[in-house]
Amino acid sequence: MNTNPVENPSEDAILTAGDHADRGDVPGWVMLTLMSAVLVAGLLLIAQPALEGLFNDAIARVTGQ
């Protein structure tokens, strides 16, 4: 049985070296970010006419038109 941590590192030895268990999950975060951006863009496309109407009404009330 080889107990040399350099030749046979255990999971505990690897994690105590300053790494985190979720290290390397960059593709997951990229996918989450892209999905969120697509969701916001889709909602904006649907709500844009209503938001423009609210904005124009608010500006008209402020300027007195």
PDB file of C-alpha atoms in Angstrom:
ATOM      1  CA  MET A   1       0.000   0.000   0.000  1.00  0.00           C
ATOM      2  CA  ASN A   2       1.439   3.338  -1.077  1.00  0.00           C
ATOM      3  CA  THR A   3       0.767   6.079   1.479  1.00  0.00           C
ATOM      4  CA  ASN A   4       2.986   8.713  -0.106  1.00  0.00           C
ATOM      5  CA  PRO A   5       0.677  11.752  -0.628  1.00  0.00           C
ATOM      6  CA  VAL A   6       2.708  12.934  -3.622  1.00  0.00           C
ATOM      7  CA  GLU A   7       2.287   9.679  -5.523  1.00  0.00           C
ATOM      8  CA  ASN A   8      -1.213   8.854  -4.261  1.00  0.00           C
ATOM      9  CA  PRO A   9      -3.000  12.040  -3.143  1.00  0.00           C
ATOM     10  CA  SER A  10      -6.252  11.563  -1.331  1.00  0.00           C
ATOM     11  CA  GLU A  11      -9.262  13.808  -1.888  1.00  0.00           C
ATOM     12  CA  ASP A  12      -8.713  15.389   1.536  1.00  0.00           C
ATOM     13  CA  ALA A  13      -5.110  16.217   0.697  1.00  0.00           C
ATOM     14  CA  ILE A  14      -6.151  17.793  -2.591  1.00  0.00           C
ATOM     15  CA  LEU A  15      -8.945  19.876  -1.048  1.00  0.00           C
ATOM     16  CA  THR A  16      -6.804  21.102   1.842  1.00  0.00           C
ATOM     17  CA  ALA A  17      -4.286  22.498  -0.632  1.00  0.00           C
ATOM     18  CA  GLY A  18      -6.477  25.609  -0.992  1.00  0.00           C
ATOM     19  CA  ASP A  19      -8.865  24.333  -3.629  1.00  0.00           C
ATOM     20  CA  HIS A  20     -12.613  24.294  -3.314  1.00  0.00           C
ATOM     21  CA  ALA A  21     -14.849  21.361  -4.152  1.00  0.00           C
ATOM     22  CA  ASP A  22     -16.749  23.381  -6.791  1.00  0.00           C
ATOM     23  CA  ARG A  23     -13.587  24.579  -8.522  1.00  0.00           C
ATOM     24  CA  GLY A  24     -13.750  24.125 -12.261  1.00  0.00           C
ATOM     25  CA  ASP A  25     -17.496  24.644 -12.670  1.00  0.00           C
ATOM     26  CA  VAL A  26     -16.971  27.549 -15.069  1.00  0.00           C
ATOM     27  CA  PRO A  27     -19.023  25.999 -17.920  1.00  0.00           C
ATOM     28  CA  GLY A  28     -21.996  25.712 -15.574  1.00  0.00           C
ATOM     29  CA  TRP A  29     -21.780  29.376 -14.610  1.00  0.00           C
ATOM     30  CA  VAL A  30     -21.378  30.412 -18.249  1.00  0.00           C
ATOM     31  CA  MET A  31     -24.492  28.430 -19.166  1.00  0.00           C
ATOM     32  CA  LEU A  32     -26.432  29.976 -16.266  1.00  0.00           C
ATOM     33  CA  THR A  33     -25.366  33.478 -17.321  1.00  0.00           C
ATOM     34  CA  LEU A  34     -26.310  32.905 -20.960  1.00  0.00           C
ATOM     35  CA  MET A  35     -29.681  31.415 -20.035  1.00  0.00           C
ATOM     36  CA  SER A  36     -30.409  34.390 -17.769  1.00  0.00           C
ATOM     37  CA  ALA A  37     -29.482  36.841 -20.533  1.00  0.00           C
ATOM     38  CA  VAL A  38     -31.747  35.052 -23.024  1.00  0.00           C
ATOM     39  CA  LEU A  39     -34.604  35.064 -20.506  1.00  0.00           C
ATOM     40  CA  VAL A  40     -34.229  38.811 -19.884  1.00  0.00           C
ATOM     41  CA  ALA A  41     -34.049  39.525 -23.628  1.00  0.00           C
ATOM     42  CA  GLY A  42     -37.189  37.459 -24.232  1.00  0.00           C
ATOM     43  CA  LEU A  43     -39.119  39.203 -21.477  1.00  0.00           C
ATOM     44  CA  LEU A  44     -37.993  42.582 -22.799  1.00  0.00           C
ATOM     45  CA  LEU A  45     -39.270  41.724 -26.282  1.00  0.00           C
ATOM     46  CA  ILE A  46     -42.669  40.823 -24.859  1.00  0.00           C
ATOM     47  CA  ALA A  47     -42.934  43.754 -22.439  1.00  0.00           C
ATOM     48  CA  GLN A  48     -41.306  46.462 -24.581  1.00  0.00           C
ATOM     49  CA  PRO A  49     -44.533  48.039 -25.919  1.00  0.00           C
ATOM     50  CA  ALA A  50     -46.060  48.268 -22.445  1.00  0.00           C
ATOM     51  CA  LEU A  51     -42.850  49.688 -20.974  1.00  0.00           C
ATOM     52  CA  GLU A  52     -42.610  52.276 -23.759  1.00  0.00           C
ATOM     53  CA  GLY A  53     -46.207  53.307 -23.107  1.00  0.00           C
ATOM     54  CA  LEU A  54     -45.568  53.705 -19.378  1.00  0.00           C
ATOM     55  CA  PHE A  55     -42.425  55.719 -20.036  1.00  0.00           C
ATOM     56  CA  ASN A  56     -44.097  58.001 -22.578  1.00  0.00           C
ATOM     57  CA  ASP A  57     -47.072  58.593 -20.249  1.00  0.00           C
ATOM     58  CA  ALA A  58     -44.739  59.440 -17.360  1.00  0.00           C
ATOM     59  CA  ILE A  59     -42.719  61.877 -19.482  1.00  0.00           C
ATOM     60  CA  ALA A  60     -45.909  63.480 -20.790  1.00  0.00           C
ATOM     61  CA  ARG A  61     -47.188  64.009 -17.236  1.00  0.00           C
ATOM     62  CA  VAL A  62     -43.898  65.510 -16.080  1.00  0.00           C
ATOM     63  CA  THR A  63     -43.581  67.873 -19.041  1.00  0.00           C
ATOM     64  CA  GLY A  64     -47.301  68.780 -18.990  1.00  0.00           C
ATOM     65  CA  GLN A  65     -48.089  67.605 -22.513  1.00  0.00           C
TER      66      GLN A  65
END
